[in-house]
Coordinates of C-alpha atoms and ligand atoms in Angstrom, one line a residue:
M1 CA -4.2 26.3 45.3
D2 CA -5.8 24.5 42.3
V3 CA -3.5 21.6 41.6
L4 CA -0.6 20.0 43.4
I5 CA 1.7 17.7 41.4
A6 CA 4.0 15.2 43.1
G7 CA 7.2 14.8 41.2
A8 CA 9.2 17.0 38.8
G9 CA 10.1 14.3 36.3
P10 CA 9.1 14.8 32.6
T11 CA 5.5 13.8 33.4
G12 CA 5.0 16.3 36.2
L13 CA 6.7 19.1 34.4
M14 CA 4.7 18.6 31.2
L15 CA 1.5 18.5 33.1
A16 CA 2.4 21.6 35.1
Y17 CA 3.2 23.5 31.8
E18 CA -0.2 22.5 30.4
L19 CA -2.1 23.5 33.5
A20 CA -0.3 26.9 33.8
L21 CA -0.9 27.5 30.1
A22 CA -4.6 27.1 30.8
G23 CA -4.4 29.6 33.7
V24 CA -4.5 27.0 36.5
D25 CA -2.7 27.7 39.7
V26 CA -0.2 24.8 40.0
T27 CA 2.7 23.8 42.2
I28 CA 5.1 20.9 41.9
L29 CA 6.4 19.2 45.0
E30 CA 9.7 17.4 44.3
R31 CA 11.6 15.3 46.8
L32 CA 15.1 16.0 45.3
D33 CA 16.9 19.2 46.2
T34 CA 18.4 19.4 42.8
R35 CA 18.0 17.6 39.5
I36 CA 20.3 14.6 39.0
E37 CA 21.9 15.0 35.5
Q38 CA 21.3 11.4 34.7
T39 CA 20.7 10.4 31.1
K40 CA 18.1 7.8 31.9
G41 CA 15.7 8.1 29.0
G42 CA 17.8 8.9 26.0
A43 CA 15.4 9.4 23.1
L44 CA 12.2 11.2 22.2
Q45 CA 9.9 9.2 20.0
A46 CA 8.2 10.9 17.0
R47 CA 4.8 11.4 18.6
T48 CA 6.3 13.0 21.6
A49 CA 8.3 15.4 19.3
E50 CA 5.0 16.2 17.6
V51 CA 3.3 16.8 21.0
L52 CA 6.1 19.1 22.1
D53 CA 5.8 20.9 18.8
L54 CA 2.2 21.6 19.4
R55 CA 3.3 23.9 22.2
G56 CA 6.5 25.3 20.6
L57 CA 8.5 23.3 23.2
L58 CA 10.5 21.1 20.9
G59 CA 12.8 23.7 19.5
P60 CA 14.9 24.4 22.6
I61 CA 15.1 20.6 23.3
Q62 CA 16.1 19.8 19.8
A63 CA 18.7 22.5 19.9
R64 CA 20.5 20.3 22.5
E65 CA 20.1 17.1 20.5
L66 CA 23.1 14.8 20.4
P67 CA 24.6 13.7 17.1
R68 CA 22.8 10.6 15.9
E69 CA 22.8 8.7 12.6
A70 CA 19.7 9.4 10.5
V71 CA 18.3 6.0 11.2
G72 CA 14.9 4.8 12.5
G73 CA 14.0 3.3 15.8
H74 CA 14.1 -0.4 16.7
F75 CA 11.9 -3.2 17.9
A76 CA 13.6 -5.6 20.5
G77 CA 17.0 -4.5 19.2
L78 CA 16.5 -6.5 16.0
P79 CA 18.7 -5.3 13.2
V80 CA 16.0 -3.7 10.9
P81 CA 15.5 0.0 11.4
L82 CA 11.8 1.1 11.7
D83 CA 10.8 3.5 9.0
A84 CA 8.4 6.1 10.3
S85 CA 8.1 8.0 7.1
P86 CA 4.9 6.2 5.9
W87 CA 3.2 7.9 9.0
N88 CA 3.7 11.3 7.4
T89 CA 5.7 13.0 10.2
R90 CA 8.2 15.8 10.4
H91 CA 10.2 13.7 12.9
P92 CA 11.0 10.4 11.2
Y93 CA 13.9 9.5 13.6
P94 CA 14.0 9.3 17.4
I95 CA 15.6 12.5 18.8
S96 CA 18.6 11.7 21.0
V97 CA 18.5 13.9 24.0
P98 CA 19.2 12.9 27.6
Q99 CA 16.2 13.0 29.8
W100 CA 17.6 15.6 32.2
I101 CA 17.8 18.0 29.3
V102 CA 14.2 17.4 28.4
E103 CA 13.3 18.0 32.1
E104 CA 15.5 21.2 32.3
E105 CA 13.8 22.7 29.2
L106 CA 10.3 21.7 30.4
E107 CA 11.0 23.3 33.8
R108 CA 12.3 26.4 32.2
A109 CA 9.1 26.7 30.1
A110 CA 6.8 25.9 33.0
A111 CA 8.6 28.4 35.3
A112 CA 8.1 31.1 32.6
R113 CA 4.4 30.5 32.9
G114 CA 4.5 30.9 36.7
V115 CA 4.8 27.2 37.8
Q116 CA 6.5 26.9 41.1
V117 CA 8.7 23.8 41.6
R118 CA 9.3 23.3 45.2
R119 CA 12.4 21.2 45.6
G120 CA 13.5 19.2 48.7
V121 CA 9.8 18.7 49.5
E122 CA 8.7 15.1 49.9
V123 CA 5.1 14.1 49.8
S124 CA 4.5 11.9 52.9
A125 CA 0.7 11.9 53.6
V126 CA -2.4 12.4 51.5
S127 CA -6.1 12.5 52.2
Q128 CA -9.1 13.7 50.3
D129 CA -12.7 14.9 50.9
S130 CA -15.5 16.1 48.6
D131 CA -13.8 19.6 48.2
G132 CA -10.2 18.8 47.7
V133 CA -7.0 17.1 48.8
T134 CA -4.8 17.6 51.8
V135 CA -1.1 16.8 51.2
T136 CA 1.7 16.7 53.8
A137 CA 5.0 17.5 52.2
G138 CA 8.2 18.5 53.8
G139 CA 6.4 18.8 57.1
E140 CA 4.0 21.4 55.7
V141 CA 0.2 20.7 55.2
L142 CA -1.1 21.9 51.8
R143 CA -4.5 22.0 50.4
A144 CA -5.6 21.9 46.7
R145 CA -8.5 20.8 44.6
Y146 CA -6.7 18.0 42.9
L147 CA -3.4 16.1 43.3
V148 CA -1.7 14.4 40.4
A149 CA 0.8 11.7 41.3
C150 CA 3.7 12.0 38.8
D151 CA 6.1 10.6 41.4
G152 CA 7.6 7.8 39.4
A153 CA 7.8 4.0 39.4
H154 CA 8.0 3.8 43.2
S155 CA 5.2 6.3 43.7
T156 CA 4.7 7.4 47.3
V157 CA 1.1 8.5 46.6
R158 CA 0.3 5.1 45.2
K159 CA 1.6 3.5 48.3
L160 CA -0.2 6.0 50.6
L161 CA -3.5 5.2 48.9
D162 CA -2.7 1.5 49.1
V163 CA -4.1 0.9 45.7
P164 CA -3.2 -2.3 43.8
F165 CA -0.4 -2.2 41.2
P166 CA -1.0 -5.5 39.4
G167 CA 1.4 -7.1 37.0
R168 CA 4.5 -9.1 36.9
A169 CA 7.6 -8.9 39.0
G170 CA 11.0 -8.4 37.3
T171 CA 13.3 -11.1 36.3
F172 CA 16.6 -9.1 36.5
R173 CA 18.1 -6.0 37.9
A174 CA 20.6 -4.1 35.7
V175 CA 22.5 -0.8 36.0
L176 CA 22.2 2.5 34.3
T177 CA 25.1 4.8 34.9
D178 CA 26.7 7.9 33.4
V179 CA 30.5 7.7 33.3
R180 CA 33.6 9.4 32.1
L181 CA 36.3 7.2 30.4
S182 CA 40.0 7.9 30.5
S183 CA 40.7 5.8 27.4
V184 CA 38.5 4.0 24.9
S185 CA 39.0 1.0 22.6
D186 CA 37.9 1.0 18.9
E187 CA 34.7 -0.8 20.0
V188 CA 33.4 2.2 21.9
P189 CA 30.9 4.0 19.6
T190 CA 31.6 7.6 18.7
T191 CA 28.0 8.5 17.9
M192 CA 24.5 7.1 18.4
G193 CA 23.5 4.7 15.7
H194 CA 20.8 2.1 15.3
F195 CA 20.2 0.3 18.6
S196 CA 21.2 -3.1 17.2
T197 CA 24.7 -1.7 16.4
M198 CA 25.1 -0.3 19.9
T199 CA 24.5 -3.3 22.1
T200 CA 27.2 -5.8 22.9
Q201 CA 27.7 -9.0 24.8
A202 CA 30.7 -10.8 26.3
G203 CA 31.0 -13.4 29.0
E204 CA 27.9 -13.1 31.2
Y205 CA 27.5 -9.4 30.6
W206 CA 25.4 -7.5 28.1
G207 CA 25.7 -3.7 27.8
M208 CA 25.7 -0.6 25.7
L209 CA 27.9 2.5 25.8
V210 CA 26.4 5.6 24.3
P211 CA 28.2 9.0 24.0
V212 CA 26.0 11.6 25.6
G213 CA 28.1 14.8 25.0
D214 CA 30.6 16.7 27.0
G215 CA 32.9 13.6 27.1
K216 CA 30.3 11.5 29.0
Y217 CA 28.8 8.1 28.2
R218 CA 25.7 6.4 29.3
F219 CA 26.6 2.9 30.2
T220 CA 23.8 0.4 30.6
F221 CA 24.8 -3.1 31.6
G222 CA 23.6 -6.3 33.3
R223 CA 24.0 -10.0 33.6
P224 CA 21.6 -12.7 34.6
G225 CA 20.2 -12.0 38.1
V226 CA 21.0 -8.9 40.1
T227 CA 23.8 -6.6 38.8
T228 CA 25.1 -3.8 41.0
A229 CA 27.0 -0.6 40.3
D230 CA 30.1 -2.0 42.0
E231 CA 30.5 -4.1 38.8
T232 CA 30.8 -1.1 36.5
R233 CA 34.6 -1.4 35.9
A234 CA 34.4 -5.2 35.5
A235 CA 31.5 -4.9 33.0
L236 CA 33.3 -2.2 31.0
T237 CA 36.4 -4.3 30.7
A238 CA 34.5 -7.5 29.8
L239 CA 32.4 -5.7 27.1
Y240 CA 34.9 -3.1 25.7
G241 CA 38.3 -4.5 26.5
E242 CA 41.2 -3.6 28.7
E243 CA 41.9 -0.4 26.7
T244 CA 38.5 1.1 27.8
T245 CA 39.2 2.5 31.3
L246 CA 36.9 4.2 33.7
A247 CA 37.7 7.7 34.9
E248 CA 34.7 8.6 36.9
V249 CA 31.2 7.4 37.8
L250 CA 28.9 10.4 37.7
N251 CA 25.7 8.8 38.8
S252 CA 24.1 5.3 38.8
S253 CA 20.9 3.6 39.4
E254 CA 19.3 0.3 39.0
F255 CA 16.4 -0.8 36.8
G256 CA 14.6 -4.0 36.0
D257 CA 11.9 -5.5 33.8
A258 CA 8.9 -5.5 36.1
T259 CA 5.6 -4.8 34.3
R260 CA 2.7 -3.3 36.2
Q261 CA -0.2 -0.9 35.6
L262 CA -2.8 0.7 37.8
E263 CA -6.3 -0.5 37.0
S264 CA -7.6 3.0 37.6
Y265 CA -5.8 6.2 36.9
R266 CA -8.2 8.2 39.1
Y267 CA -9.2 7.9 42.7
G268 CA -11.5 10.7 43.4
R269 CA -9.5 13.9 43.3
I270 CA -6.2 12.1 43.0
L271 CA -5.0 11.1 39.5
F272 CA -1.9 9.2 38.3
A273 CA 0.3 9.8 35.3
G274 CA 3.6 8.5 33.9
D275 CA 5.7 5.8 35.7
A276 CA 3.5 6.2 38.8
A277 CA 0.7 4.7 36.7
H278 CA 2.6 2.1 34.7
I279 CA 6.0 0.5 34.6
H280 CA 7.6 -1.8 32.0
P281 CA 11.0 -2.8 30.8
P282 CA 12.8 0.0 29.0
F283 CA 12.9 -1.8 25.6
G284 CA 12.4 0.7 22.8
G285 CA 12.5 3.9 24.8
Q286 CA 8.8 4.2 25.7
G287 CA 8.5 5.4 29.3
L288 CA 9.3 9.1 29.2
N289 CA 7.2 9.3 26.0
L290 CA 4.2 7.7 27.6
G291 CA 4.4 10.0 30.6
V292 CA 4.7 13.2 28.5
Q293 CA 1.7 12.0 26.5
D294 CA -0.3 11.1 29.6
A295 CA 0.3 14.6 30.9
F296 CA -0.6 16.2 27.5
N297 CA -3.9 14.3 27.5
L298 CA -4.7 15.1 31.1
G299 CA -3.7 18.8 31.3
W300 CA -6.5 20.5 29.4
K301 CA -9.1 18.1 30.8
L302 CA -8.1 18.9 34.3
A303 CA -8.1 22.6 33.4
A304 CA -11.6 22.2 32.1
A305 CA -12.6 20.6 35.4
M306 CA -11.1 23.5 37.4
R307 CA -13.0 26.0 35.3
G308 CA -16.2 23.9 35.5
T309 CA -16.7 24.1 31.8
A310 CA -16.5 20.4 30.9
D311 CA -16.3 17.1 32.8
L312 CA -13.7 15.1 30.8
L313 CA -11.6 13.5 33.5
D314 CA -13.0 10.0 33.0
T315 CA -11.9 10.2 29.3
Y316 CA -8.3 10.4 30.5
Q317 CA -8.6 6.8 31.8
V318 CA -10.5 5.7 28.7
E319 CA -7.9 7.1 26.3
R320 CA -4.6 6.6 28.1
H321 CA -5.0 3.3 30.0
P322 CA -5.2 1.2 26.7
V323 CA -2.1 3.0 25.3
A324 CA 0.1 2.0 28.3
A325 CA -1.5 -1.4 28.4
R326 CA -0.3 -1.9 24.8
V327 CA 3.2 -0.7 25.6
L328 CA 3.3 -3.2 28.5
R329 CA 2.3 -6.0 26.1
H330 CA 4.9 -5.1 23.4
T331 CA 7.7 -4.5 25.8
A332 CA 6.9 -8.0 27.3
A333 CA 7.1 -9.4 23.8
Q334 CA 10.3 -7.6 23.1
R335 CA 11.8 -9.1 26.2
V336 CA 11.6 -12.5 24.5
F337 CA 13.8 -11.4 21.6
A338 CA 16.0 -8.9 23.4
L339 CA 17.2 -10.8 26.5
P340 CA 20.7 -12.3 26.2
G341 CA 21.2 -16.0 26.2
P342 CA 18.2 -16.9 24.1
S343 CA 17.2 -20.5 23.6
E344 CA 17.8 -22.1 20.1
D345 CA 14.1 -21.7 19.4
V346 CA 14.1 -18.0 20.2
V347 CA 17.1 -17.6 17.9
E348 CA 15.1 -19.2 15.1
L349 CA 12.1 -17.1 15.9
R350 CA 14.3 -14.0 15.9
E351 CA 15.5 -14.8 12.3
I352 CA 12.0 -15.2 11.0
F353 CA 10.7 -12.0 12.8
T354 CA 13.7 -10.1 11.5
D355 CA 12.7 -11.1 7.9
L356 CA 9.1 -10.1 8.6
M357 CA 10.3 -6.7 9.7
R358 CA 11.8 -6.1 6.2
L359 CA 8.2 -6.3 4.8
P360 CA 6.9 -2.7 4.3
D361 CA 3.6 -3.4 6.0
T362 CA 5.1 -5.1 9.1
N363 CA 7.7 -2.4 9.3
R364 CA 5.1 0.3 9.1
Y365 CA 3.0 -1.3 11.7
L366 CA 5.9 -1.6 14.2
A367 CA 7.1 1.9 13.4
G368 CA 3.7 3.3 14.2
M369 CA 3.5 1.4 17.4
M370 CA 7.0 2.2 18.7
S371 CA 6.9 5.9 17.7
G372 CA 3.4 6.5 18.9
L373 CA 2.5 7.8 15.5
D374 CA -0.4 5.4 15.2
A375 CA -2.2 7.3 17.9
A376 CA -6.0 7.4 17.3
D377 CA -7.2 10.8 15.8
R378 CA -3.7 12.1 15.4
I379 CA -3.4 14.8 12.7
P380 CA 0.0 14.8 10.9
D381 CA 1.4 18.3 10.9
F382 CA 0.8 20.1 7.6
E383 CA 0.9 23.6 6.2
V384 CA -2.2 25.8 6.1
V385 CA -2.4 29.1 4.4
T386 CA -3.8 31.9 6.7
G387 CA -4.2 35.6 5.9
D388 CA -0.6 36.1 7.0
G389 CA 0.8 33.3 4.7
P390 CA 1.6 29.6 5.3
V391 CA 2.1 28.2 8.8
W392 CA 2.4 24.8 10.2
L393 CA -0.8 23.6 11.8
S394 CA 1.1 22.8 15.0
T395 CA 1.8 26.4 15.6
L396 CA -1.9 27.1 15.7
L397 CA -2.2 25.0 18.9
H398 CA 0.5 26.8 20.9
S399 CA -2.2 28.6 22.9
G400 CA -3.5 25.3 24.3
R401 CA -7.0 26.2 23.2
G402 CA -9.4 24.3 20.9
R403 CA -9.2 25.2 17.3
L404 CA -11.9 25.2 14.6
L405 CA -10.1 25.4 11.3
D406 CA -12.4 26.3 8.4
F407 CA -11.0 25.8 4.9
G408 CA -13.6 28.2 3.7
D409 CA -15.7 31.1 4.8
R410 CA -18.6 29.7 6.9
T411 CA -20.3 31.0 10.0
W412 CA -20.0 28.8 13.0
P413 CA -22.2 28.5 16.2
D414 CA -21.2 31.1 18.8
G415 CA -21.0 30.3 22.5
W416 CA -17.6 28.6 22.6
A417 CA -15.4 31.6 21.8
D418 CA -13.9 31.5 25.3
R419 CA -12.6 27.9 24.7
V420 CA -12.3 27.5 20.9
D421 CA -10.6 29.8 18.3
V422 CA -12.1 29.8 14.8
L423 CA -9.7 30.4 12.0
H424 CA -10.6 30.6 8.3
V425 CA -7.8 29.4 6.1
K426 CA -7.4 29.0 2.3
P427 CA -9.1 25.9 0.8
D428 CA -6.6 23.2 0.1
G429 CA -8.8 20.9 -1.9
E430 CA -8.5 18.2 0.7
H431 CA -10.0 19.4 4.0
D432 CA -13.4 20.9 4.7
A433 CA -13.3 21.9 8.4
L434 CA -11.4 20.4 11.4
L435 CA -12.2 20.7 15.1
I436 CA -9.1 20.1 17.0
R437 CA -8.8 19.5 20.7
P438 CA -6.1 21.3 22.7
D439 CA -4.0 18.2 22.7
G440 CA -3.9 18.2 18.9
L441 CA -6.3 15.3 18.3
L442 CA -9.1 15.6 15.8
C443 CA -12.6 15.5 17.3
W444 CA -14.7 16.5 14.3
S445 CA -14.1 16.8 10.6
G446 CA -17.5 17.6 9.0
G447 CA -20.5 15.5 8.7
A448 CA -22.7 15.5 11.8
D449 CA -23.5 18.8 13.5
V450 CA -20.4 20.4 15.0
T451 CA -22.5 21.5 18.0
T452 CA -22.4 17.9 19.4
A453 CA -18.6 17.7 19.1
L454 CA -18.2 21.2 20.6
T455 CA -20.4 20.3 23.6
T456 CA -18.8 16.9 24.1
W457 CA -15.2 18.2 24.2
F458 CA -15.6 21.8 25.3
G459 CA -18.7 21.8 27.4
V460 CA -22.0 23.6 27.1
R461 CA -22.5 26.7 25.1
A462 CA -21.8 29.9 27.1
G463 CA -24.4 32.6 27.6
Ligands
FAD501 C1 17.8 2.2 31.3 C2 16.6 3.1 31.0 C3 16.5 3.7 29.7 C4 15.4 4.4 29.4 N1 15.3 4.9 28.2 C5 14.2 5.6 27.8 C6 14.1 6.2 26.5 O1 15.0 6.2 25.7 N2 12.9 6.9 26.2 C7 11.9 6.9 27.1 O2 10.8 7.4 26.7 N3 12.0 6.4 28.3 C8 13.1 5.8 28.7 N4 13.2 5.3 30.0 C9 12.1 5.5 30.9 C10 12.0 6.9 31.6 O3 13.3 7.2 32.2 C11 10.9 6.9 32.6 O4 9.7 6.3 32.0 C12 10.6 8.4 33.0 O5 11.6 8.9 33.8 C13 9.2 8.5 33.7 O6 9.0 9.8 34.0 P1 8.1 10.3 35.2 O7 8.1 11.7 35.2 O8 6.7 9.6 35.1 O9 8.8 9.7 36.5 P2 10.2 10.0 37.1 O10 11.1 10.5 36.0 O11 10.6 8.9 37.9 O12 10.0 11.3 38.0 C14 9.4 11.1 39.3 C15 9.8 12.3 40.1 O13 9.1 12.2 41.4 C16 9.9 12.5 42.5 N5 9.4 11.9 43.7 C17 9.3 10.6 44.0 N6 8.7 10.4 45.2 C18 8.3 11.7 45.6 C19 7.6 12.1 46.7 N7 7.2 11.3 47.7 N8 7.4 13.5 46.9 C20 7.9 14.3 45.9 N9 8.5 13.9 44.8 C21 8.7 12.6 44.6 C22 11.3 11.9 42.0 O14 12.3 12.4 42.7 C23 11.3 12.2 40.5 O15 11.9 13.5 40.3 C24 14.3 4.6 30.4 C25 14.5 4.1 31.6 C26 15.6 3.3 32.0 C27 15.7 2.8 33.3

């Protein structure tokens, strides 16, 4: 076995897809017997949509998108939509899709590439030596060259390794539940709109009901301190009136606002990704997105390590740790504005910040930050004209290999053909040549010798 992944959440599934695409032998070990169809994460941010597009994985997910008003994302629930269009994206609005659907589609795609998801198998012991890792799961002892812990916020692997998870403890516990309602008042939303129009507050409760298809609703609610699922009915009545009555609780879990991040994402042959590596309050729908993008960054690098062509694993930490650190900072900042019962000072500050958000530059900055579209070296998708006609650039990355796009007719150094595909496309008057990593990021665009960039990102010349 090449790689074992602990956890079949969105992070583990995305990583498994990437590894299998690169020909790596990968198995996921998942504690749960079956997937819980819990909405949990409810939206894909624009950059995640782009990343999924780079593999042709977005289509099947988007086909199951829930109706949503064409309106941008939010910062701290403040009533000014974020406009992502200045970032030149094909996905200017968050895509409303329950997390379990994202997982289901990723698992389908991964399975089609030969990934085995072993369910009902809990990782319970881990050790490593210079050749690989030994993992005990479901009473079985397994051996692989690497283990990636994608086992969520309460990561068993993190605890087994006894590595520090520094940060701040949470200040509240709230409830996330999927419910069916037997009757609804006029206040219950019929479709997803801007976040600021979806949240409500009454008495000591705050909450949000979101229709998630098939007559179901995602109900998120809390009050100061610790809220439990036993309060679902009381919170529903307080927030949406007596006419809104509960028919059935389909599932429920608790969440909080703890903020923590691993200092290192790598301990020898064991790596961490997604919630196992970082946790933060769920303001602005960032967690699933961060995890999928961690996996996308790590997959091709781990595959290169398996093949022995390039040693890029340390760049995973360098590139992804600051991204999550920034999310931890801005979700902490959002908490100041978003938590109910703000002080008079915070109310004043909210007003001023809301006005600032109407300024195009501020709005653009926040939109880039919240959607992930301000990612370093991102290339907005655009059409290129090949010998077969126009295609979206993203489709040229479906293979998961590097891509050298020449807007001309030059000859390029040989020796990387096993890792990088060269394509000559029609000059567009704007680009010269682009060297694109398997994760869609630009690593060279003319200027200095391309050989240096090829060697840095794809390893030494073959032959
Ligand atoms: C209220 C709320 C709303 C949210 N909304 C959004 C949103 O709109 N957008 C967004 O991007 N994110 C959102 N999130 C965050 C998102 O749900 C998480 O960040 C995401 O699930 C992280 O994915 P993951 O794969 O890293 O971990 P998880 O989804 O937690 O998956 C971990 C998997 O590992 C398995 N596992 C655990 N221990 C073991 C073990 N010992 N052995 C084997 N398997 C194990 C678990 O069963 C699980 O399947 C929200 C979260 C909450 C609470």
